[in-house]
Coordinates of C-alpha atoms in Angstrom, one line a residue:
M195 CA 106.6 118.2 130.4
S196 CA 110.2 118.7 131.1
K197 CA 111.3 119.1 134.8
L198 CA 112.1 123.5 133.7
V199 CA 108.7 124.2 132.1
F200 CA 107.2 122.3 135.5
L201 CA 109.8 124.9 138.2
L202 CA 108.7 127.9 136.0
F203 CA 105.4 127.1 135.8
S204 CA 104.6 126.3 139.5
Q205 CA 106.9 128.8 140.3
F206 CA 105.4 131.6 138.4
L207 CA 101.7 130.5 139.8
L208 CA 103.0 130.6 143.3
I209 CA 105.2 133.8 143.0
I210 CA 101.6 135.1 141.4
L211 CA 100.1 133.8 144.7
E212 CA 102.6 135.2 146.4
L213 CA 102.5 138.6 145.8
A214 CA 98.8 138.4 145.4
M215 CA 98.2 137.5 149.0
G216 CA 101.2 139.7 150.4
N217 CA 99.3 142.9 149.0
C218 CA 96.6 141.7 150.4
G219 CA 98.7 141.8 153.9
W220 CA 99.2 138.6 154.1
T221 CA 102.4 137.6 153.4
L222 CA 103.1 133.7 153.4
P223 CA 106.3 132.4 151.2
W224 CA 104.8 130.8 148.9
A225 CA 107.3 131.3 146.0
L226 CA 109.9 129.2 148.9
L227 CA 107.9 126.2 149.9
G228 CA 107.7 125.4 146.0
A229 CA 111.5 126.0 145.0
I230 CA 111.6 123.6 148.7
Y231 CA 109.8 121.1 147.5
I232 CA 111.4 121.7 143.4
S233 CA 114.3 120.2 145.1
L234 CA 113.0 117.5 147.6
A235 CA 111.3 116.3 144.6
F236 CA 113.9 117.1 141.7
G237 CA 117.5 117.1 143.3
R238 CA 119.2 120.0 145.0
N239 CA 120.2 122.4 141.6
W240 CA 116.3 122.8 140.3
G241 CA 115.6 123.9 143.8
I242 CA 118.5 126.0 144.2
A243 CA 117.0 127.6 141.1
A244 CA 113.7 127.6 142.1
A245 CA 115.2 129.6 145.7
L246 CA 116.7 132.1 143.1
L247 CA 113.8 132.6 141.3
A248 CA 111.6 133.3 144.1
G249 CA 113.9 135.8 145.6
M250 CA 114.9 138.0 142.9
V251 CA 111.8 138.8 142.4
P252 CA 110.1 139.8 145.3
A253 CA 114.0 142.0 145.2
V254 CA 113.5 143.3 141.7
L255 CA 109.4 144.6 141.9
Y256 CA 109.6 145.7 145.8
G257 CA 113.4 147.2 145.6
G258 CA 115.4 148.2 148.6
G259 CA 118.8 146.8 149.9
W260 CA 117.8 144.4 152.4
N261 CA 114.9 142.5 150.2
L262 CA 118.6 141.2 148.5
L263 CA 119.1 138.9 151.9
K264 CA 116.8 137.0 149.9
I265 CA 118.8 135.9 146.7
I266 CA 121.4 135.0 149.4
I267 CA 119.2 133.5 152.3
Y268 CA 116.4 130.8 149.4
P269 CA 119.0 129.2 148.6
L270 CA 120.8 128.6 151.0
L271 CA 117.5 127.8 153.3
T272 CA 116.6 125.2 150.1
G273 CA 120.3 123.8 149.9
F274 CA 120.0 122.9 154.1
V275 CA 116.8 121.0 153.5
C276 CA 117.1 119.0 150.9
W277 CA 120.8 117.9 152.6
W278 CA 118.5 117.7 155.5
I279 CA 116.3 115.4 153.8
E280 CA 119.1 113.4 152.6
H281 CA 121.3 112.7 156.1
H282 CA 118.1 111.8 157.5
N283 CA 116.1 110.1 154.9
E284 CA 112.5 111.8 156.2
D285 CA 109.1 110.3 155.3
I286 CA 106.4 112.7 153.6
N287 CA 102.9 112.6 156.4
I288 CA 102.0 115.2 157.5
R289 CA 104.7 115.2 159.9
F290 CA 106.3 117.0 158.0
W291 CA 105.9 120.6 158.9
T292 CA 109.4 121.9 160.0
P293 CA 110.8 123.2 156.2
G294 CA 108.0 125.2 155.9
A295 CA 108.1 126.5 159.1
W296 CA 111.4 127.4 158.5
A297 CA 110.9 129.0 155.0
G298 CA 107.9 131.5 157.2
A299 CA 110.7 132.6 160.1
I300 CA 113.3 133.1 157.4
S301 CA 111.3 134.7 154.6
A302 CA 110.6 137.5 157.8
I303 CA 114.3 138.0 157.8
P304 CA 114.5 141.0 155.7
A305 CA 112.4 142.8 157.6
L306 CA 114.3 142.7 161.0
A307 CA 117.4 143.2 159.6
N308 CA 115.6 146.5 158.0
L309 CA 114.5 147.2 162.0
L310 CA 117.7 145.7 163.6
F311 CA 119.4 147.9 161.0
R312 CA 117.6 151.5 161.7
W313 CA 117.6 150.6 165.9
S314 CA 121.6 150.6 165.5
E315 CA 121.1 153.9 163.1
S316 CA 118.8 156.1 165.3
G317 CA 119.0 153.5 169.0
I318 CA 115.4 154.7 168.5
Y319 CA 113.7 151.3 169.5
P320 CA 111.1 150.6 167.4
T321 CA 107.8 150.0 167.6
E322 CA 107.6 147.5 164.5
L323 CA 110.0 145.7 166.4
H324 CA 107.0 143.3 167.8
W325 CA 104.7 143.4 165.4
V326 CA 107.5 142.3 162.7
L327 CA 108.4 139.3 165.5
L328 CA 104.6 138.9 165.6
K329 CA 104.5 138.3 161.7
M330 CA 106.9 136.1 161.8
L331 CA 105.7 133.9 164.2
W332 CA 102.5 133.9 162.3
T333 CA 104.0 133.2 159.0
A334 CA 105.9 130.1 160.4
A335 CA 103.2 128.7 162.5
V336 CA 100.9 129.5 158.7
S337 CA 103.6 127.9 156.4
A338 CA 103.8 124.3 157.8
P339 CA 100.7 123.2 156.5
L340 CA 101.1 124.7 154.1
F341 CA 104.0 123.2 153.2
V342 CA 102.6 119.9 153.2
L343 CA 99.9 121.0 151.3
I344 CA 102.2 121.9 148.4
T345 CA 104.1 118.7 148.7
F346 CA 100.9 116.4 147.9
T347 CA 100.0 118.8 146.0
G348 CA 102.9 118.7 143.4
E349 CA 103.3 114.7 144.2
A350 CA 100.6 114.2 142.6
A351 CA 100.7 116.6 140.6
A352 CA 104.2 114.9 139.2
E353 CA 103.0 111.9 139.1
F354 CA 100.5 112.6 137.1
L355 CA 103.0 114.0 134.5
G356 CA 105.8 111.5 134.7
L357 CA 108.3 113.6 136.6
P358 CA 110.0 112.5 139.2
R359 CA 108.7 113.3 143.0
F360 CA 109.9 112.5 146.2
L361 CA 108.7 110.0 147.4
T362 CA 110.4 107.9 144.7
R363 CA 113.9 110.2 144.0
K364 CA 116.1 108.2 146.8
G365 CA 117.2 104.7 144.4
G366 CA 114.3 105.1 142.7
E367 CA 112.5 102.9 145.2
Q368 CA 108.8 103.9 147.0
R369 CA 109.2 105.3 150.6

């Protein structure tokens, strides 16, 4: 199984899960978390491609100018996380939750930007701002352990399929 097939299949499943849970009111960045894992396992370019896919699907399906921010923000976060891991030699363990928290907080930026723009245009304080900030905090808190879960699941799937893994990517040795 090639990297491209794994990327497309895993992103397809995570986007479907994200859209289904989002329709139930649980907005979690499943596809962005998967893109971050792909960037850690396969490299920055693969992760940015997955992040572009994860950002384009909601922008196309939901429309609106603020959802276009996801096309810009998701690849930037994925590239930053990949750079951070390469320069700080992080290991996968239960404490490896910070990229998930960043992804959760950043995924709420389009909704926050929309409210702040409406506030600056009308001058009327939007009462939904507190709910968006609370949802941003909730999404960050829930996305952190979800990233650990996606990382362990991705490592198991990559090992089973014989694909590069995050544990062995740098230097070809187990970290």
